[in-house]
Amino acid sequence: MDLAVVVSEAGADAGAGVTLARKVASRVEHLVIALPGGERGASPAADARYVVELGEAAAPEDLAAVVSAFAESHGAQLVLLAAQPIFREALPLLAVSLGAAAVTDATDLASGANGLVATRMLYGGSALAEVAIQRPRAVVSHDFGGVPADSTAEAEPVEPTAPSGVRKELSRRRLPSEASLKGARRIVSFGRGVRSKEDMAMITSLAKALDAELGCSRPIVEDMRWLGSDHQVGLTGTTVAPDLYLAVGISGQIQHLVGMRDSKVIVAVNNNPAAPIFEVADIGVVGDLYQVVPSLLEALGAAAG
Amino acid sequence: MAASAGPRALLAASSPHYVYMPGLPGAFHWLIYVALIVCLVVAAWLFNRRVRAAGVSPAELAHGLREIASKGPGEALAVVGAEVFGQRRVRRRPYAGLMHLLIFGSYGMLTLGTVLIAVQHDFTGRFFGVTFLNGNFYLVEKALLDTAALGLLAGVAMAAWRRLAIRPVTLGARPTVVVAYAALAVMAATGLLLEAMRELAYPVSWSHWTYAGHLVALAITPLVGRLNLGAYQATWVVHVIAAFTFMGGALATALDHVVLVPLNIALQSSRAPGELRLPFNLAELLESGGDLEGVSSGFANPSELDWKRRFMLASCVNCGRCEEVCPANAAGRPLSPRKLVQALKGDLLSPSDGAGDLFARGVLDTDTVWSCLSCGACARECPAFIDQPETIVEMRRHLVEEGNVDEAKALVLAQLERNQNPLGLPSYQRFARLAEAGVPTIEENPGAEYLYWVGCMSSYDQRAWGVAGAVISLLRLAGVDFAVLGESERCLGECQRKLGDEAGFQMRSMEIAETLRSHGVTKIVTHCPHCLVTLGRDYRSLGMEFEVVHHSELVQSLLAQGRLPTPKSWEGGKLTYHDPCNLGRLSGVFDAPRGLAASVAGESFVELERSREKSFCCGAGGSNYFYKVPAQESVSGLRLGQAQAAGASTVATACPFCLSMLEDAARTAPGGQGPRVADLAELLAEALGLEATAAP
Amino acid sequence: MRILVLAKHVPDTTEIRFSPTGELMVRQAPTKVNDYDRHALEEASRLRESGAEVVIASVGPPEAAKTMKEALAYGADRAVLAGGAWVADADPEAMAEVLAAIARRQGPFDLVLAGDVSEDGYNALVPGLLAAKLGTPYVRGATALGVGAASVKVTRLIGDVEEEVEVALPAVISVTRLLNSPRVISTMAVMKVPMSKVETVDLGELGLDPAAFAPGALSTRLSAVRPVQSKRGNEMLRGEPAEIAAELAAKLRGMGVL
């Protein structure tokens, strides 16, 4: 393939996108969507770099229009979008306007015998599918652009198309960040291994050090009443699926396990090597939490400092 | 006529005998009959009004009773006899039971005494010249009647004391009953007074047999000297008025239970504990190709209930015994079975305003019906045979049909459909542990004597797997030929049924029964009492017969047959046994687990205060394992506390849910480590040195 | 007001597995209404209570008719199920094309509601593709809806920013699971829905050319499916607390979860 366009928001590192696009295209151009006068972001290893300024409330229709016009005029066969909300919304519009095949959340791209092949998850992550692209053009989204960069490298400006006016913004407000297990990226959860309410402080510091939400097992809420039920993880509490679930002093009743089994990485700390929690853990630490947690705090602190 | 006989003639009588209405004008005799007829008419009118207020027509009631009679009234009569005349449930409370027995028994005896007089005077004596109130029989009868009069006074005094001084919180307020009690007291007191007055006027040689009246006579003689006939006749009139006021008016007061409760007991007598009646039979409906449009289950308002259920609600005496034994109530959940039935009864008799179902109208809160543990303690205790748990499930059915349940319950129902277990774990993982333990499937061992129904908890929960592992080891050691269904085993639908998805439950039961039949399964052993009740009783009610035994029963019989050795020693300290509700109260299995416990722990076995029929739920019943309701305390914590109070260092149980709940509570027991909680099979396997055999 | 709700018949992903020989076992998995679409169905059913007509549209195999009964049980007037042999290979673009044909033939509709994604493919494409094909505005991720006579106000959550936007009707809105709590549909409620409420149509009846739906003519095609090893690591760390802690911290950093 001759040309791929990588599209990402400003202030984000598109490196992973460019690298992926490079796998299947001989030339990779980076189109940065930036706020007027705002940060531009980095384009490591891109062959060319363009920037288009759109307002904060830009509608996906407007985004689709400008990217579509860009891809059309540059003759790109692949448009690789960062998997961010605004791009997710614009992707199908863009695909229809370019007459392109649409693939979301590709984890990999390859050039097959009959053209582009994207890999993506299927059935809730239990299967990986290879999707053969049967159109000359493809619009694909990929999870990249997670790390902010401070490059102010020069970029060629691209004129935005006239606003469509399809969408009227009525309000926009930043919500106060509120402790919530649902949707938390990291959770430190504890159970009856913690012997007294005072000792909870140790767990709270660990949660703070990991920038994690605080969770617990049922007895902590129902029997000990140390925490409110909004902290309870499990069948009768909240079902969670964070990137990291660190279970401290939780033996792992099925009640609890079914509420956190979808977590990406599960770490369990328990002094009983036969505790059921270890069955579902990626990493199990057999040891006294009163020794392990302070050490872990130290190890994390040392790394941060 | 005896009334005209003079006092001297009485004295001259050679042997004790009854004298009819001495010192009273002959017309009074007929007045009594007139009053009786008026009284019966009034009572009938009140009864009619009473049942009609509950939406029941006397014709329906009569039809229901005829139905019982035509099916063979033996069972109903036996139950009514035991409960009404034997006061079986009423007696369970010492104070209230004695009070009730005194009032009921005394009143019954006094009524009988009066009837005997009427029979002798107006029937056998009048027509055949036969009298029987003579001689020793008469003397004993008189002494008994005096005792009954004292008993009635004592009973009413106890009732007054209870209401004024003891004031149990569970006793509902019933102001009208005071009138009835007063009538009884006046009746008994004037009865004794009349006896005393008669003794003054017409002394007899056997007056010490009417000892109470005699004592009163001794007491009043110094005061009145001799009889004033006017005062005597006036007292008689008061006595008769009091008696008929009670007889005719009781139905207007809370003492209407004297009529309603025996009838309700007769109507409900054929029910098994914890049984849920079928609102429809899906298999029959589908087979007949009938229209499902009008089919529904549950009730939105008490007025929709069938007449038997309406009559049942109307029979509530508001005595509060259900509330006393309710574990949900004890844990501070928003449920009192008494208040619940009273609220429904109140709404049935005078519907509150507003539109919509009983929840929309504020009669009950949905949390109330979800607080119920379906443990059956209340129904077992209710002297009026009210089925609170079924009533609650019926309201849950309505909520499910309306789609009015929260996400936690919706998730359980959805997971049951998708994964065939309420935990939402993949159905194909069900067999993993069993396969690892080398247990044959029914395909691999088609002629197996027993199908071992493992259940969801032990299939998925590592801790509960320990129970299955122990059962497998014991069955293997005893050489029992068994197999499991493997991946085609699935939840029997107990939680679905208790949550109120009746159609889903019946659909599932048909599929499972088909699977079992296709393998020619007849005998099933399970270690889960929830499965036991569902597969045994509930499936049978849908016409699917399987012989199901609990592992405690099978293992106990293996021990008795010597196919399993008896363990030698026990070092687990005091062992107690927690009766799982579904095994004990609802299935009647009490002795097998105790036999097992005794063979494991011998002399170290201690009973809990609330054991056997009186057992206290672990907190998981009625699907409560899967959702949360507001509460002050945890039910499992309360139960574990009871075991700790009994000094138990090991708590044995025989249900994976009880195991999970109580073990959880033991981990949080005040003062550090609580008692060990284990299944009886685990304890036995361990004592026989088998614990590692099957558990991977 | 006329509302079209997209409701997909999907296998339950928690029951999908690979056979020991590495074959994907989807057939055995129980099927159901896509959970995300249930929120759209619930919302539509509430709008129906205030007078809207609700039609459900779906693309699926013949068994999907049963799933449509479940979808109808939320409270909708009827369902249109497009099917045929082509369904097995249909990609999101093909589905959107068919749904657009349904929307045009049975329309006009003021509002199209759907779940943001389907549980099986998780493409999150069909509602947007449909909007583009119909030429209507598209808003994704609705957490609250305010449907007016000529426009719809959509509240959504992007990161920690909550915004409310308004688009003119007709429009396609896809919704999140925060939108509402769908009612429980009891077994009896599903059984009570008459099959006559489900209309099945094929490509010809929708005026579409079957040749365009042949596997080779589609925009994408699944060429291979392989299992993801999802088994937990079960790696056990033992030893000196300080050492294990350091090791654990390093491992977590390596996994990119810190």
Short mmCIF file of N, CA, C and O in Angstrom, two decimals, chain A residues 87-140:
data_model
loop_
_atom_site.label_atom_id
_atom_site.label_comp_id
_atom_site.label_asym_id
_atom_site.label_seq_id
_atom_site.Cartn_x
_atom_site.Cartn_y
_atom_site.Cartn_z
N PHE A 87 -13.14 9.96 17.60
CA PHE A 87 -12.82 9.21 16.39
C PHE A 87 -13.74 8.01 16.23
O PHE A 87 -14.10 7.62 15.13
N ARG A 88 -14.11 7.43 17.37
CA ARG A 88 -15.04 6.30 17.30
C ARG A 88 -16.35 6.73 16.66
O ARG A 88 -16.98 6.00 15.90
N GLU A 89 -16.77 7.94 17.03
CA GLU A 89 -18.04 8.43 16.52
C GLU A 89 -17.93 8.81 15.04
O GLU A 89 -18.86 8.60 14.26
N ALA A 90 -16.76 9.32 14.66
CA ALA A 90 -16.59 9.79 13.28
C ALA A 90 -16.30 8.64 12.33
O ALA A 90 -16.53 8.75 11.12
N LEU A 91 -15.76 7.53 12.85
CA LEU A 91 -15.27 6.46 11.99
C LEU A 91 -16.32 5.93 11.00
O LEU A 91 -16.03 5.86 9.80
N PRO A 92 -17.52 5.58 11.45
CA PRO A 92 -18.48 5.06 10.45
C PRO A 92 -18.86 6.10 9.40
O PRO A 92 -19.04 5.77 8.24
N LEU A 93 -18.95 7.37 9.84
CA LEU A 93 -19.31 8.42 8.89
C LEU A 93 -18.22 8.55 7.83
O LEU A 93 -18.48 8.68 6.63
N LEU A 94 -16.99 8.49 8.31
CA LEU A 94 -15.83 8.60 7.44
C LEU A 94 -15.80 7.43 6.45
O LEU A 94 -15.53 7.61 5.25
N ALA A 95 -16.09 6.24 6.94
CA ALA A 95 -16.05 5.05 6.10
C ALA A 95 -17.07 5.16 4.97
O ALA A 95 -16.76 4.87 3.81
N VAL A 96 -18.27 5.62 5.33
CA VAL A 96 -19.30 5.73 4.29
C VAL A 96 -18.91 6.80 3.29
O VAL A 96 -19.04 6.63 2.08
N SER A 97 -18.38 7.92 3.80
CA SER A 97 -18.07 9.00 2.86
C SER A 97 -16.90 8.63 1.95
O SER A 97 -16.84 9.07 0.81
N LEU A 98 -16.00 7.77 2.42
CA LEU A 98 -14.87 7.35 1.58
C LEU A 98 -15.20 6.05 0.83
O LEU A 98 -14.38 5.57 0.05
N GLY A 99 -16.35 5.46 1.10
CA GLY A 99 -16.68 4.16 0.50
C GLY A 99 -15.69 3.10 0.97
O GLY A 99 -15.37 2.17 0.24
N ALA A 100 -15.20 3.27 2.17
CA ALA A 100 -14.13 2.40 2.67
C ALA A 100 -14.69 1.31 3.58
O ALA A 100 -15.79 1.44 4.11
N ALA A 101 -13.91 0.26 3.75
CA ALA A 101 -14.24 -0.76 4.73
C ALA A 101 -13.94 -0.19 6.11
O ALA A 101 -12.99 0.59 6.28
N ALA A 102 -14.74 -0.57 7.10
CA ALA A 102 -14.54 -0.05 8.45
C ALA A 102 -14.18 -1.17 9.41
O ALA A 102 -14.83 -2.21 9.41
N VAL A 103 -13.12 -0.95 10.19
CA VAL A 103 -12.72 -1.92 11.21
C VAL A 103 -12.38 -1.15 12.47
O VAL A 103 -11.60 -0.19 12.42
N THR A 104 -12.98 -1.54 13.56
CA THR A 104 -12.68 -0.83 14.82
C THR A 104 -11.78 -1.66 15.72
O THR A 104 -11.79 -2.90 15.66
N ASP A 105 -11.04 -0.97 16.54
CA ASP A 105 -10.20 -1.59 17.57
C ASP A 105 -9.31 -2.71 17.05
O ASP A 105 -9.23 -3.79 17.64
N ALA A 106 -8.65 -2.43 15.94
CA ALA A 106 -7.70 -3.42 15.42
C ALA A 106 -6.52 -3.51 16.37
O ALA A 106 -6.04 -2.50 16.88
N THR A 107 -6.09 -4.72 16.64
CA THR A 107 -4.89 -4.87 17.48
C THR A 107 -3.65 -5.03 16.61
O THR A 107 -2.54 -4.86 17.08
N ASP A 108 -3.86 -5.36 15.33
CA ASP A 108 -2.72 -5.54 14.43
C ASP A 108 -3.19 -5.37 13.00
O ASP A 108 -4.37 -5.52 12.69
N LEU A 109 -2.23 -5.04 12.13
CA LEU A 109 -2.52 -4.93 10.70
C LEU A 109 -1.47 -5.71 9.95
O LEU A 109 -0.31 -5.80 10.38
N ALA A 110 -1.85 -6.29 8.83
CA ALA A 110 -0.87 -7.00 8.01
C ALA A 110 -1.29 -6.89 6.56
O ALA A 110 -2.47 -6.67 6.27
N SER A 111 -0.31 -7.04 5.64
CA SER A 111 -0.65 -7.06 4.22
C SER A 111 -0.81 -8.51 3.82
O SER A 111 0.15 -9.29 3.84
N GLY A 112 -2.02 -8.90 3.47
CA GLY A 112 -2.26 -10.27 3.05
C GLY A 112 -2.15 -10.37 1.54
O GLY A 112 -1.87 -9.38 0.85
N ALA A 113 -2.35 -11.58 1.05
CA ALA A 113 -2.24 -11.82 -0.39
C ALA A 113 -3.28 -10.99 -1.15
O ALA A 113 -3.00 -10.47 -2.23
N ASN A 114 -4.46 -10.84 -0.55
CA ASN A 114 -5.53 -10.13 -1.24
C ASN A 114 -5.77 -8.74 -0.67
O ASN A 114 -6.84 -8.18 -0.85
N GLY A 115 -4.79 -8.24 0.03
CA GLY A 115 -4.96 -6.90 0.59
C GLY A 115 -4.74 -6.88 2.09
O GLY A 115 -4.17 -7.80 2.68
N LEU A 116 -5.28 -5.80 2.67
CA LEU A 116 -5.06 -5.56 4.10
C LEU A 116 -5.83 -6.56 4.96
O LEU A 116 -6.96 -6.90 4.65
N VAL A 117 -5.16 -7.00 6.03
CA VAL A 117 -5.84 -7.87 7.00
C VAL A 117 -5.69 -7.26 8.39
O VAL A 117 -4.56 -6.97 8.82
N ALA A 118 -6.83 -7.04 9.06
CA ALA A 118 -6.77 -6.47 10.42
C ALA A 118 -7.09 -7.58 11.41
O ALA A 118 -7.87 -8.48 11.12
N THR A 119 -6.46 -7.49 12.59
CA THR A 119 -6.78 -8.44 13.65
C THR A 119 -7.54 -7.69 14.73
O THR A 119 -7.20 -6.55 15.06
N ARG A 120 -8.56 -8.31 15.22
CA ARG A 120 -9.31 -7.68 16.30
C ARG A 120 -9.95 -8.74 17.20
O ARG A 120 -10.08 -9.88 16.83
N MET A 121 -10.37 -8.29 18.41
CA MET A 121 -10.99 -9.19 19.38
C MET A 121 -12.44 -9.46 18.99
O MET A 121 -13.10 -8.61 18.40
N LEU A 122 -12.91 -10.61 19.38
CA LEU A 122 -14.28 -11.00 19.11
C LEU A 122 -14.84 -11.67 20.36
O LEU A 122 -14.09 -12.21 21.16
N TYR A 123 -16.12 -11.68 20.48
CA TYR A 123 -16.80 -12.41 21.57
C TYR A 123 -16.22 -12.09 22.95
O TYR A 123 -15.75 -12.97 23.66
N GLY A 124 -16.21 -10.82 23.25
CA GLY A 124 -15.79 -10.40 24.58
C GLY A 124 -14.36 -10.75 24.91
O GLY A 124 -14.01 -10.97 26.06
N GLY A 125 -13.53 -10.81 23.87
CA GLY A 125 -12.11 -11.04 24.12
C GLY A 125 -11.73 -12.50 24.20
O GLY A 125 -10.58 -12.84 24.48
N SER A 126 -12.69 -13.40 23.92
CA SER A 126 -12.32 -14.81 23.99
C SER A 126 -11.71 -15.31 22.69
O SER A 126 -11.11 -16.37 22.65
N ALA A 127 -11.88 -14.53 21.62
CA ALA A 127 -11.33 -14.95 20.33
C ALA A 127 -10.68 -13.78 19.62
O ALA A 127 -11.03 -12.62 19.84
N LEU A 128 -9.71 -14.10 18.77
CA LEU A 128 -9.08 -13.09 17.92
C LEU A 128 -9.51 -13.40 16.50
O LEU A 128 -9.43 -14.55 16.05
N ALA A 129 -9.96 -12.37 15.78
CA ALA A 129 -10.42 -12.60 14.42
C ALA A 129 -9.51 -11.87 13.44
O ALA A 129 -9.04 -10.78 13.73
N GLU A 130 -9.29 -12.49 12.30
CA GLU A 130 -8.60 -11.79 11.21
C GLU A 130 -9.66 -11.31 10.24
O GLU A 130 -10.50 -12.10 9.79
N VAL A 131 -9.65 -10.02 9.97
CA VAL A 131 -10.65 -9.42 9.10
C VAL A 131 -9.98 -9.00 7.81
O VAL A 131 -9.10 -8.13 7.80
N ALA A 132 -10.38 -9.66 6.71
CA ALA A 132 -9.81 -9.31 5.42
C ALA A 132 -10.57 -8.12 4.85
O ALA A 132 -11.80 -8.12 4.83
N ILE A 133 -9.83 -7.09 4.41
CA ILE A 133 -10.44 -5.88 3.85
C ILE A 133 -10.66 -6.13 2.36
O ILE A 133 -9.72 -6.44 1.63
N GLN A 134 -11.90 -5.99 1.92
CA GLN A 134 -12.22 -6.26 0.52
C GLN A 134 -12.60 -4.98 -0.23
O GLN A 134 -13.34 -5.02 -1.19
N ARG A 135 -12.09 -3.85 0.25
CA ARG A 135 -12.33 -2.56 -0.41
C ARG A 135 -10.95 -1.92 -0.63
O ARG A 135 -10.00 -2.21 0.11
N PRO A 136 -10.88 -1.05 -1.62
CA PRO A 136 -9.57 -0.39 -1.87
C PRO A 136 -9.14 0.49 -0.70
O PRO A 136 -7.95 0.77 -0.52
N ARG A 137 -10.11 0.93 0.04
CA ARG A 137 -9.77 1.81 1.16
C ARG A 137 -10.29 1.21 2.47
O ARG A 137 -11.31 0.53 2.48
N ALA A 138 -9.59 1.56 3.56
CA ALA A 138 -10.06 1.11 4.87
C ALA A 138 -9.90 2.21 5.89
O ALA A 138 -8.93 2.98 5.86
N VAL A 139 -10.87 2.29 6.78
CA VAL A 139 -10.78 3.18 7.92
C VAL A 139 -10.71 2.27 9.15
O VAL A 139 -11.61 1.46 9.37
N VAL A 140 -9.62 2.40 9.90
CA VAL A 140 -9.38 1.47 11.00
C VAL A 140 -9.08 2.26 12.26
O VAL A 140 -8.40 3.29 12.20
#
